[in-house]
Amino acid sequence: MYAVVAPAKLFRFLQNFQDAPWIPFFSGVLLVCFLLVSFVNLSVVDHQTSEDLPVRFSVLARDEVKASLFEIIDKLQVVSPQSILRTHLNEEPYWVYAKLSSSVLFNNNQMYFRSRHLVQSSCWRHDEQDNLIQLILKSNQGRLISADLNGKVDSLGVLCQFSFIGPASLEMGLQTGSSFTESTLDFERRQGFLEGVLYLMIGLVALAAIMTRSSLFICYGFWLFASLRLVALSEGWDHHLFGIQLTSAILPNARMMAMAMYFASTLLMLSQLFENVRRESWLGVMRALQGTSIILLLLALFSSYSTFLELLWPMSLLGAFVVVWVVVQYFLERRDRVAIYYMAAMIATLTGVVAEILAAWFDQTFLLQFFNSASVTVLASVMTAVALAEFLRNAHRQQQAAAQQIEAAHERLESVFDIAPSSMFTCTNRGQLLTYNKQFADYFLSRTGQPTFDFLQPQHLNALFNLLEQPGRSSRRELPVVVGEGQTRWFELVVSRDQHQLVGVVSDFTIRKDRELALQYQATHDELTGALNRRGLQNCIHTILQKRTASFTFFCLEIKQFTKLIGAYGVTVSDQLLKSFFTELYRYMNTQGEVARLHVDQFVVLVNQNETLAAEETFTLFLERLSAAPFLLEGRSIQVSVLATIVVQGMVDNVLDVMDTVEVSMQESGSKAKRNASLEKVVLEQQQTRKLLEQSRTIRGLRDQKLPEGLTLAWQPIFPLDTVDGPLYAEALLRIQGKDGSLNSAGFLLEACERGGHTAFLDNWVLTQSLDFLTEYADQLEKLSVLSINVSPGSLNDEIFLQDTLALIRAHQPQAAKLCLEITEVGSVINLQAVQQFIEQVRTLGVRIALDDFGAGYSNFRYAIDLHADVIKIDGSIIKNICHSTESHAVTAAIVGLAHDLGCKCVAEWVEDLHTLREVKELGVDYIQGYLISPAVSCRSFLNLNSPFDLSQDDNRTRLIQEIVESATC
């Protein structure tokens, strides 16, 4: 019993001792005592004492003299002596000579050379017999190198050769033996005390870093080590590291690494201690300084000492400015003790720098007695440690406050746990239930405490725990459970895991899920018939295409003249007819595929192409049923007329292409259907549907004003029959240029534009390209008299197109006289008066007007009079039969006579052989156009062209044409 009670009492005693109010006071007393002891041990005059005897010496750089040692002494004796040598980063060796007297050497027999940057030294004693005897030099006080001159009173002087690195300085002096021994012991005591204090602090910091795993302690540990190395550099004993002697080759890199480490660790501590440095305004500066610290660390390994210092000094000034600014800003914002303690450390460091400067430049050593490099380093390290402790105490307070908030929240959560309306539970990583509230027990547990639903069994909960993989992960699942008489209930399970447990919340959301499913059904099904709507059909296609690229067959049905049925029987009966129609269609085809209603009177059945044959047989049976028996609705017998279209589609990979193919296929079959047939069936094979799909894609591109790749203009010559050497005439035609340079028909593009209503865009493109080409190559096209350009009736019905065309022609006024606009199918123009006004406006600009395809389509003799055409082009379907058909011959003769009576020129199209040429010439046609002269060629072929015959490669045919043209008309 006592063994159990004793540790508990000890723990309470330690806890009470830690919380005692006098702990901070005694901690402060211990800190002050430590600083006093440090100052007593480290604060000495870091310069000559009253017993030192300074020695003046003469100096010459080695590159200034190259001779024997005696000749060097002679040259040095004429040089004015000085008390101190400063190298100013010059690393060339120096010759130094100091004169000595026997009276001085009698009492002061220890000669020292003080320099912290001395790396190589050699000395010789010059005696009265004019001999040079090499002295043995000892390094026994860090930056002091000494030579023993005891018993050498006959010395006239000392000759030395020294090599330095960095901003070196050299002082020489004499001491008595006892004074030198005393100063050596004092130096070793100070060195040992300083190393012991700092290594002890580094060890404690390393232990704290291991225990807390805090990067702040690691940064502070590196900063302490770098500070120790800088003090060693200042005191002159940095040639030792952990008891290992550093060679002269390694020493410069060790010094540079210490300075770079100090720079980098200071920046790291700054970013850890002061959060304002992580703001947006400081981000660029801190990244620049961090990049500089990396560069300094690399330079410390590979660069020279002088190069390193030249970069370090300006960066140190900038870094010091940043540190001061950040700390002051943090203090003004937060009034935090961390900033005060860190400022105290900076003030101590700055005081040490000022003391060094006063001693070096003004010989004032009072401040240096207390604030030399050693004591300042200890003071700065302690104050930084205090700032670090204050920072950690603040962090601990914040953690305590957060922990209290979490504990309060946990208490509130525990109180809510039992009264929460949701079912909540926790379980082990193996799925065994640990805790649960009343709602969970009542709804999901049996009387024996076992889960009543399968998804709460241990194996499923264990699988969920493993699925979440990492602590903090969560998951939400919707679980359908069939209960009772086939009724489905929906449960929502939300789980999250920590290291060893799974926390879950289960809720029954059957009502909400049923509503969601009802909304989804409404979104994908037709409200009247219950069939799939457009979105539902798209979802089915998307589901299939997600798995693989597929091909489909659609059985499409359109009830003909359904609007008339609505007018005859009313909306109610029409709706009943649609329902009955779908019911019959579903009864026949539901096992073959998905039945959908796309439009008011259009139904489609989606069938996978592997099942096409069986589905087609069933579809035929359904069509026979429609023909055999009418629908009986409200005592009325209604026989419907149906257009059936079977769309066979090739391999596709996207929903848009599938739907577009169905749409355009039904439009195509509707345009070809007979008006009076009660039942008509159209089959569109893959080749046809592929062509229709290409048109649909072209229309989609035209909606975004994208033209097919390779679209270009080709010119076909129009040949005059009254002369052979006259001006050139041509018509601009659309062509698709292949990869091999061939010009292919663009008929599909014209059909797509007419189908999609984009003829105005295409005509505008043709007109723009033609006028730009005429303008750019005006000199090479000087012989070209007329260029004809087709304008479709759809463009003429577009007021914006008419306005744009006028503006475009005005912008190319010099080329307007060469332009001829060919108008086709005038009968489909809606506003003939507006077109007449447009024609008069362009005619004033010099543009000619031609009626194209005259004698076919809507063209008639009346429009030739109303539009005041300049040219009438006889339709090619009439001309090609002129030699074999008296009707075509008579129509051509009538058109030619009308044209000449109206003062118009007449052009015969599709002239492809010599017989046709003779006929049209005899009838008085003015111009011919067709493959007999030349097919359409690249418009660049007309550059510098003299005659259309130059385009032909058949000289014999050219000769025959010339003979016919030059012969007299019968």
PDB file of N, CA and C in Angstrom, residues 25-106:
ATOM      1  N   PHE A  25      10.897  33.905 -10.047  1.00  0.00           N
ATOM      2  CA  PHE A  25      11.878  34.788  -9.396  1.00  0.00           C
ATOM      3  C   PHE A  25      13.234  34.108  -9.278  1.00  0.00           C
ATOM      4  N   PHE A  26      13.234  32.878  -8.760  1.00  0.00           N
ATOM      5  CA  PHE A  26      14.506  32.180  -8.603  1.00  0.00           C
ATOM      6  C   PHE A  26      15.132  31.826  -9.955  1.00  0.00           C
ATOM      7  N   SER A  27      14.301  31.604 -10.957  1.00  0.00           N
ATOM      8  CA  SER A  27      14.847  31.360 -12.295  1.00  0.00           C
ATOM      9  C   SER A  27      15.577  32.597 -12.803  1.00  0.00           C
ATOM     10  N   GLY A  28      15.004  33.760 -12.569  1.00  0.00           N
ATOM     11  CA  GLY A  28      15.666  35.001 -12.969  1.00  0.00           C
ATOM     12  C   GLY A  28      16.963  35.217 -12.221  1.00  0.00           C
ATOM     13  N   VAL A  29      16.981  34.888 -10.892  1.00  0.00           N
ATOM     14  CA  VAL A  29      18.213  35.036 -10.100  1.00  0.00           C
ATOM     15  C   VAL A  29      19.311  34.136 -10.656  1.00  0.00           C
ATOM     16  N   LEU A  30      18.969  32.881 -10.986  1.00  0.00           N
ATOM     17  CA  LEU A  30      19.959  31.959 -11.546  1.00  0.00           C
ATOM     18  C   LEU A  30      20.497  32.467 -12.885  1.00  0.00           C
ATOM     19  N   LEU A  31      19.635  33.046 -13.688  1.00  0.00           N
ATOM     20  CA  LEU A  31      20.070  33.573 -14.980  1.00  0.00           C
ATOM     21  C   LEU A  31      21.031  34.739 -14.803  1.00  0.00           C
ATOM     22  N   VAL A  32      20.724  35.626 -13.854  1.00  0.00           N
ATOM     23  CA  VAL A  32      21.623  36.772 -13.600  1.00  0.00           C
ATOM     24  C   VAL A  32      22.969  36.286 -13.093  1.00  0.00           C
ATOM     25  N   CYS A  33      22.955  35.310 -12.192  1.00  0.00           N
ATOM     26  CA  CYS A  33      24.217  34.765 -11.674  1.00  0.00           C
ATOM     27  C   CYS A  33      25.045  34.151 -12.791  1.00  0.00           C
ATOM     28  N   PHE A  34      24.371  33.458 -13.696  1.00  0.00           N
ATOM     29  CA  PHE A  34      25.089  32.856 -14.819  1.00  0.00           C
ATOM     30  C   PHE A  34      25.737  33.930 -15.682  1.00  0.00           C
ATOM     31  N   LEU A  35      25.019  35.010 -15.935  1.00  0.00           N
ATOM     32  CA  LEU A  35      25.581  36.081 -16.767  1.00  0.00           C
ATOM     33  C   LEU A  35      26.747  36.768 -16.060  1.00  0.00           C
ATOM     34  N   LEU A  36      26.645  36.962 -14.732  1.00  0.00           N
ATOM     35  CA  LEU A  36      27.752  37.583 -13.990  1.00  0.00           C
ATOM     36  C   LEU A  36      29.000  36.720 -14.037  1.00  0.00           C
ATOM     37  N   VAL A  37      28.815  35.412 -13.844  1.00  0.00           N
ATOM     38  CA  VAL A  37      29.962  34.499 -13.909  1.00  0.00           C
ATOM     39  C   VAL A  37      30.580  34.536 -15.305  1.00  0.00           C
ATOM     40  N   SER A  38      29.744  34.589 -16.308  1.00  0.00           N
ATOM     41  CA  SER A  38      30.248  34.636 -17.681  1.00  0.00           C
ATOM     42  C   SER A  38      31.050  35.898 -17.922  1.00  0.00           C
ATOM     43  N   PHE A  39      30.555  37.024 -17.456  1.00  0.00           N
ATOM     44  CA  PHE A  39      31.272  38.275 -17.678  1.00  0.00           C
ATOM     45  C   PHE A  39      32.592  38.298 -16.915  1.00  0.00           C
ATOM     46  N   VAL A  40      32.590  37.748 -15.689  1.00  0.00           N
ATOM     47  CA  VAL A  40      33.839  37.721 -14.911  1.00  0.00           C
ATOM     48  C   VAL A  40      34.889  36.878 -15.611  1.00  0.00           C
ATOM     49  N   ASN A  41      34.458  35.755 -16.196  1.00  0.00           N
ATOM     50  CA  ASN A  41      35.404  34.852 -16.845  1.00  0.00           C
ATOM     51  C   ASN A  41      35.800  35.292 -18.250  1.00  0.00           C
ATOM     52  N   LEU A  42      34.978  36.051 -18.899  1.00  0.00           N
ATOM     53  CA  LEU A  42      35.227  36.361 -20.297  1.00  0.00           C
ATOM     54  C   LEU A  42      35.613  37.805 -20.538  1.00  0.00           C
ATOM     55  N   SER A  43      35.353  38.708 -19.595  1.00  0.00           N
ATOM     56  CA  SER A  43      35.582  40.130 -19.819  1.00  0.00           C
ATOM     57  C   SER A  43      37.000  40.509 -19.422  1.00  0.00           C
ATOM     58  N   VAL A  44      37.903  40.548 -20.367  1.00  0.00           N
ATOM     59  CA  VAL A  44      39.292  40.999 -20.199  1.00  0.00           C
ATOM     60  C   VAL A  44      39.605  41.919 -21.356  1.00  0.00           C
ATOM     61  N   VAL A  45      40.681  42.658 -21.214  1.00  0.00           N
ATOM     62  CA  VAL A  45      41.075  43.550 -22.284  1.00  0.00           C
ATOM     63  C   VAL A  45      41.614  42.713 -23.432  1.00  0.00           C
ATOM     64  N   ASP A  46      40.957  42.804 -24.540  1.00  0.00           N
ATOM     65  CA  ASP A  46      41.359  42.032 -25.705  1.00  0.00           C
ATOM     66  C   ASP A  46      42.348  42.830 -26.534  1.00  0.00           C
ATOM     67  N   HIS A  47      43.388  43.297 -25.884  1.00  0.00           N
ATOM     68  CA  HIS A  47      44.393  44.106 -26.552  1.00  0.00           C
ATOM     69  C   HIS A  47      45.670  44.034 -25.726  1.00  0.00           C
ATOM     70  N   GLN A  48      46.621  44.890 -26.018  1.00  0.00           N
ATOM     71  CA  GLN A  48      47.856  44.873 -25.244  1.00  0.00           C
ATOM     72  C   GLN A  48      47.597  45.300 -23.801  1.00  0.00           C
ATOM     73  N   THR A  49      48.317  44.693 -22.862  1.00  0.00           N
ATOM     74  CA  THR A  49      48.274  45.106 -21.467  1.00  0.00           C
ATOM     75  C   THR A  49      49.381  46.140 -21.242  1.00  0.00           C
ATOM     76  N   SER A  50      49.442  46.650 -20.025  1.00  0.00           N
ATOM     77  CA  SER A  50      50.463  47.665 -19.713  1.00  0.00           C
ATOM     78  C   SER A  50      51.867  47.091 -19.764  1.00  0.00           C
ATOM     79  N   GLU A  51      51.985  45.758 -19.634  1.00  0.00           N
ATOM     80  CA  GLU A  51      53.304  45.133 -19.663  1.00  0.00           C
ATOM     81  C   GLU A  51      53.744  44.792 -21.083  1.00  0.00           C
ATOM     82  N   ASP A  52      52.862  44.961 -22.078  1.00  0.00           N
ATOM     83  CA  ASP A  52      53.235  44.696 -23.461  1.00  0.00           C
ATOM     84  C   ASP A  52      54.116  45.818 -23.983  1.00  0.00           C
ATOM     85  N   LEU A  53      55.082  45.437 -24.815  1.00  0.00           N
ATOM     86  CA  LEU A  53      55.969  46.405 -25.442  1.00  0.00           C
ATOM     87  C   LEU A  53      55.775  46.295 -26.947  1.00  0.00           C
ATOM     88  N   PRO A  54      55.000  47.226 -27.559  1.00  0.00           N
ATOM     89  CA  PRO A  54      54.769  47.154 -28.996  1.00  0.00           C
ATOM     90  C   PRO A  54      56.074  47.310 -29.778  1.00  0.00           C
ATOM     91  N   VAL A  55      56.127  46.625 -30.912  1.00  0.00           N
ATOM     92  CA  VAL A  55      57.317  46.663 -31.763  1.00  0.00           C
ATOM     93  C   VAL A  55      56.891  47.182 -33.131  1.00  0.00           C
ATOM     94  N   ARG A  56      57.630  48.204 -33.616  1.00  0.00           N
ATOM     95  CA  ARG A  56      57.379  48.720 -34.946  1.00  0.00           C
ATOM     96  C   ARG A  56      58.198  47.921 -35.960  1.00  0.00           C
ATOM     97  N   PHE A  57      57.696  47.839 -37.208  1.00  0.00           N
ATOM     98  CA  PHE A  57      58.344  46.982 -38.190  1.00  0.00           C
ATOM     99  C   PHE A  57      58.143  47.571 -39.586  1.00  0.00           C
ATOM    100  N   SER A  58      59.031  47.169 -40.469  1.00  0.00           N
ATOM    101  CA  SER A  58      58.956  47.592 -41.877  1.00  0.00           C
ATOM    102  C   SER A  58      58.328  46.460 -42.691  1.00  0.00           C
ATOM    103  N   VAL A  59      57.621  46.844 -43.755  1.00  0.00           N
ATOM    104  CA  VAL A  59      56.849  45.873 -44.524  1.00  0.00           C
ATOM    105  C   VAL A  59      57.092  46.087 -46.015  1.00  0.00           C
ATOM    106  N   LEU A  60      57.251  44.975 -46.717  1.00  0.00           N
ATOM    107  CA  LEU A  60      57.282  44.971 -48.173  1.00  0.00           C
ATOM    108  C   LEU A  60      56.498  43.749 -48.673  1.00  0.00           C
ATOM    109  N   ALA A  61      55.698  43.972 -49.719  1.00  0.00           N
ATOM    110  CA  ALA A  61      55.012  42.847 -50.337  1.00  0.00           C
ATOM    111  C   ALA A  61      56.006  42.001 -51.105  1.00  0.00           C
ATOM    112  N   ARG A  62      55.771  40.681 -51.184  1.00  0.00           N
ATOM    113  CA  ARG A  62      56.740  39.792 -51.811  1.00  0.00           C
ATOM    114  C   ARG A  62      56.896  40.069 -53.300  1.00  0.00           C
ATOM    115  N   ASP A  63      55.824  40.530 -53.950  1.00  0.00           N
ATOM    116  CA  ASP A  63      55.945  40.802 -55.376  1.00  0.00           C
ATOM    117  C   ASP A  63      56.731  42.074 -55.656  1.00  0.00           C
ATOM    118  N   GLU A  64      57.034  42.868 -54.580  1.00  0.00           N
ATOM    119  CA  GLU A  64      57.821  44.076 -54.768  1.00  0.00           C
ATOM    120  C   GLU A  64      59.325  43.813 -54.711  1.00  0.00           C
ATOM    121  N   VAL A  65      59.698  42.664 -54.163  1.00  0.00           N
ATOM    122  CA  VAL A  65      61.127  42.374 -54.028  1.00  0.00           C
ATOM    123  C   VAL A  65      61.356  40.887 -54.267  1.00  0.00           C
ATOM    124  N   LYS A  66      62.364  40.577 -55.069  1.00  0.00           N
ATOM    125  CA  LYS A  66      62.754  39.206 -55.338  1.00  0.00           C
ATOM    126  C   LYS A  66      64.280  39.147 -55.251  1.00  0.00           C
ATOM    127  N   ALA A  67      64.799  38.752 -54.075  1.00  0.00           N
ATOM    128  CA  ALA A  67      66.256  38.734 -53.842  1.00  0.00           C
ATOM    129  C   ALA A  67      66.540  37.783 -52.707  1.00  0.00           C
ATOM    130  N   SER A  68      67.787  37.756 -52.257  1.00  0.00           N
ATOM    131  CA  SER A  68      68.164  36.919 -51.118  1.00  0.00           C
ATOM    132  C   SER A  68      67.663  37.543 -49.837  1.00  0.00           C
ATOM    133  N   LEU A  69      67.724  36.753 -48.751  1.00  0.00           N
ATOM    134  CA  LEU A  69      67.218  37.248 -47.469  1.00  0.00           C
ATOM    135  C   LEU A  69      68.006  38.468 -47.003  1.00  0.00           C
ATOM    136  N   PHE A  70      69.304  38.500 -47.219  1.00  0.00           N
ATOM    137  CA  PHE A  70      70.104  39.647 -46.772  1.00  0.00           C
ATOM    138  C   PHE A  70      69.765  40.886 -47.583  1.00  0.00           C
ATOM    139  N   GLU A  71      69.565  40.693 -48.889  1.00  0.00           N
ATOM    140  CA  GLU A  71      69.178  41.839 -49.706  1.00  0.00           C
ATOM    141  C   GLU A  71      67.798  42.345 -49.302  1.00  0.00           C
ATOM    142  N   ILE A  72      66.902  41.422 -48.912  1.00  0.00           N
ATOM    143  CA  ILE A  72      65.569  41.834 -48.459  1.00  0.00           C
ATOM    144  C   ILE A  72      65.681  42.658 -47.184  1.00  0.00           C
ATOM    145  N   ILE A  73      66.585  42.237 -46.252  1.00  0.00           N
ATOM    146  CA  ILE A  73      66.773  42.999 -45.011  1.00  0.00           C
ATOM    147  C   ILE A  73      67.281  44.405 -45.332  1.00  0.00           C
ATOM    148  N   ASP A  74      68.229  44.499 -46.272  1.00  0.00           N
ATOM    149  CA  ASP A  74      68.747  45.824 -46.629  1.00  0.00           C
ATOM    150  C   ASP A  74      67.638  46.717 -47.166  1.00  0.00           C
ATOM    151  N   LYS A  75      66.738  46.142 -48.000  1.00  0.00           N
ATOM    152  CA  LYS A  75      65.655  46.946 -48.545  1.00  0.00           C
ATOM    153  C   LYS A  75      64.633  47.328 -47.476  1.00  0.00           C
ATOM    154  N   LEU A  76      64.388  46.414 -46.541  1.00  0.00           N
ATOM    155  CA  LEU A  76      63.410  46.708 -45.490  1.00  0.00           C
ATOM    156  C   LEU A  76      63.909  47.769 -44.512  1.00  0.00           C
ATOM    157  N   GLN A  77      65.215  47.830 -44.314  1.00  0.00           N
ATOM    158  CA  GLN A  77      65.760  48.792 -43.347  1.00  0.00           C
ATOM    159  C   GLN A  77      65.586  50.234 -43.804  1.00  0.00           C
ATOM    160  N   VAL A  78      65.419  50.425 -45.100  1.00  0.00           N
ATOM    161  CA  VAL A  78      65.219  51.791 -45.597  1.00  0.00           C
ATOM    162  C   VAL A  78      63.741  52.153 -45.674  1.00  0.00           C
ATOM    163  N   VAL A  79      62.852  51.182 -45.375  1.00  0.00           N
ATOM    164  CA  VAL A  79      61.407  51.434 -45.394  1.00  0.00           C
ATOM    165  C   VAL A  79      60.976  51.948 -44.029  1.00  0.00           C
ATOM    166  N   SER A  80      60.104  52.923 -44.011  1.00  0.00           N
ATOM    167  CA  SER A  80      59.625  53.499 -42.750  1.00  0.00           C
ATOM    168  C   SER A  80      58.866  52.447 -41.946  1.00  0.00           C
ATOM    169  N   PRO A  81      59.187  52.304 -40.660  1.00  0.00           N
ATOM    170  CA  PRO A  81      58.490  51.307 -39.831  1.00  0.00           C
ATOM    171  C   PRO A  81      57.058  51.755 -39.507  1.00  0.00           C
ATOM    172  N   GLN A  82      56.209  50.782 -39.137  1.00  0.00           N
ATOM    173  CA  GLN A  82      54.814  51.035 -38.774  1.00  0.00           C
ATOM    174  C   GLN A  82      54.444  50.104 -37.646  1.00  0.00           C
ATOM    175  N   SER A  83      53.365  50.476 -36.932  1.00  0.00           N
ATOM    176  CA  SER A  83      52.972  49.696 -35.753  1.00  0.00           C
ATOM    177  C   SER A  83      51.942  48.603 -36.087  1.00  0.00           C
ATOM    178  N   ILE A  84      51.244  48.722 -37.214  1.00  0.00           N
ATOM    179  CA  ILE A  84      50.228  47.728 -37.575  1.00  0.00           C
ATOM    180  C   ILE A  84      50.181  47.585 -39.098  1.00  0.00           C
ATOM    181  N   LEU A  85      49.959  46.367 -39.566  1.00  0.00           N
ATOM    182  CA  LEU A  85      49.817  46.071 -40.990  1.00  0.00           C
ATOM    183  C   LEU A  85      48.379  45.650 -41.270  1.00  0.00           C
ATOM    184  N   ARG A  86      47.758  46.291 -42.268  1.00  0.00           N
ATOM    185  CA  ARG A  86      46.405  45.914 -42.703  1.00  0.00           C
ATOM    186  C   ARG A  86      46.495  45.504 -44.174  1.00  0.00           C
ATOM    187  N   THR A  87      46.033  44.312 -44.479  1.00  0.00           N
ATOM    188  CA  THR A  87      46.203  43.750 -45.830  1.00  0.00           C
ATOM    189  C   THR A  87      45.124  44.180 -46.814  1.00  0.00           C
ATOM    190  N   HIS A  88      43.940  44.565 -46.320  1.00  0.00           N
ATOM    191  CA  HIS A  88      42.828  44.978 -47.191  1.00  0.00           C
ATOM    192  C   HIS A  88      42.492  43.889 -48.216  1.00  0.00           C
ATOM    193  N   LEU A  89      42.364  42.656 -47.715  1.00  0.00           N
ATOM    194  CA  LEU A  89      41.978  41.475 -48.512  1.00  0.00           C
ATOM    195  C   LEU A  89      43.052  41.016 -49.491  1.00  0.00           C
ATOM    196  N   ASN A  90      44.233  41.608 -49.421  1.00  0.00           N
ATOM    197  CA  ASN A  90      45.339  41.162 -50.281  1.00  0.00           C
ATOM    198  C   ASN A  90      45.930  39.889 -49.692  1.00  0.00           C
ATOM    199  N   GLU A  91      45.949  38.818 -50.459  1.00  0.00           N
ATOM    200  CA  GLU A  91      46.429  37.537 -49.957  1.00  0.00           C
ATOM    201  C   GLU A  91      47.834  37.212 -50.423  1.00  0.00           C
ATOM    202  N   GLU A  92      48.559  38.194 -50.986  1.00  0.00           N
ATOM    203  CA  GLU A  92      49.953  37.984 -51.354  1.00  0.00           C
ATOM    204  C   GLU A  92      50.834  37.980 -50.100  1.00  0.00           C
ATOM    205  N   PRO A  93      51.898  37.163 -50.036  1.00  0.00           N
ATOM    206  CA  PRO A  93      52.792  37.139 -48.858  1.00  0.00           C
ATOM    207  C   PRO A  93      53.499  38.482 -48.651  1.00  0.00           C
ATOM    208  N   TYR A  94      53.865  38.769 -47.377  1.00  0.00           N
ATOM    209  CA  TYR A  94      54.560  40.007 -47.003  1.00  0.00           C
ATOM    210  C   TYR A  94      55.883  39.650 -46.315  1.00  0.00           C
ATOM    211  N   TRP A  95      56.897  40.508 -46.561  1.00  0.00           N
ATOM    212  CA  TRP A  95      58.155  40.472 -45.803  1.00  0.00           C
ATOM    213  C   TRP A  95      58.083  41.529 -44.713  1.00  0.00           C
ATOM    214  N   VAL A  96      58.443  41.134 -43.477  1.00  0.00           N
ATOM    215  CA  VAL A  96      58.380  42.030 -42.319  1.00  0.00           C
ATOM    216  C   VAL A  96      59.724  41.978 -41.589  1.00  0.00           C
ATOM    217  N   TYR A  97      60.251  43.173 -41.214  1.00  0.00           N
ATOM    218  CA  TYR A  97      61.524  43.225 -40.480  1.00  0.00           C
ATOM    219  C   TYR A  97      61.360  44.183 -39.322  1.00  0.00           C
ATOM    220  N   ALA A  98      61.706  43.676 -38.084  1.00  0.00           N
ATOM    221  CA  ALA A  98      61.612  44.491 -36.872  1.00  0.00           C
ATOM    222  C   ALA A  98      62.994  44.591 -36.246  1.00  0.00           C
ATOM    223  N   LYS A  99      63.477  45.827 -35.997  1.00  0.00           N
ATOM    224  CA  LYS A  99      64.773  46.042 -35.339  1.00  0.00           C
ATOM    225  C   LYS A  99      64.624  45.864 -33.838  1.00  0.00           C
ATOM    226  N   LEU A 100      65.601  45.227 -33.214  1.00  0.00           N
ATOM    227  CA  LEU A 100      65.583  44.969 -31.769  1.00  0.00           C
ATOM    228  C   LEU A 100      66.887  45.463 -31.150  1.00  0.00           C
ATOM    229  N   SER A 101      66.824  45.783 -29.872  1.00  0.00           N
ATOM    230  CA  SER A 101      68.034  46.200 -29.123  1.00  0.00           C
ATOM    231  C   SER A 101      68.272  45.225 -27.979  1.00  0.00           C
ATOM    232  N   SER A 102      69.535  45.078 -27.613  1.00  0.00           N
ATOM    233  CA  SER A 102      69.878  44.123 -26.558  1.00  0.00           C
ATOM    234  C   SER A 102      69.298  44.519 -25.219  1.00  0.00           C
ATOM    235  N   SER A 103      69.150  45.838 -24.946  1.00  0.00           N
ATOM    236  CA  SER A 103      68.597  46.290 -23.664  1.00  0.00           C
ATOM    237  C   SER A 103      67.140  45.887 -23.532  1.00  0.00           C
ATOM    238  N   VAL A 104      66.415  45.942 -24.631  1.00  0.00           N
ATOM    239  CA  VAL A 104      65.008  45.562 -24.571  1.00  0.00           C
ATOM    240  C   VAL A 104      64.863  44.059 -24.433  1.00  0.00           C
ATOM    241  N   LEU A 105      65.708  43.290 -25.133  1.00  0.00           N
ATOM    242  CA  LEU A 105      65.602  41.835 -25.105  1.00  0.00           C
ATOM    243  C   LEU A 105      66.052  41.256 -23.778  1.00  0.00           C
ATOM    244  N   PHE A 106      66.771  42.016 -22.991  1.00  0.00           N
ATOM    245  CA  PHE A 106      67.269  41.490 -21.724  1.00  0.00           C
ATOM    246  C   PHE A 106      66.109  41.161 -20.776  1.00  0.00           C
TER     247      PHE A 106
END
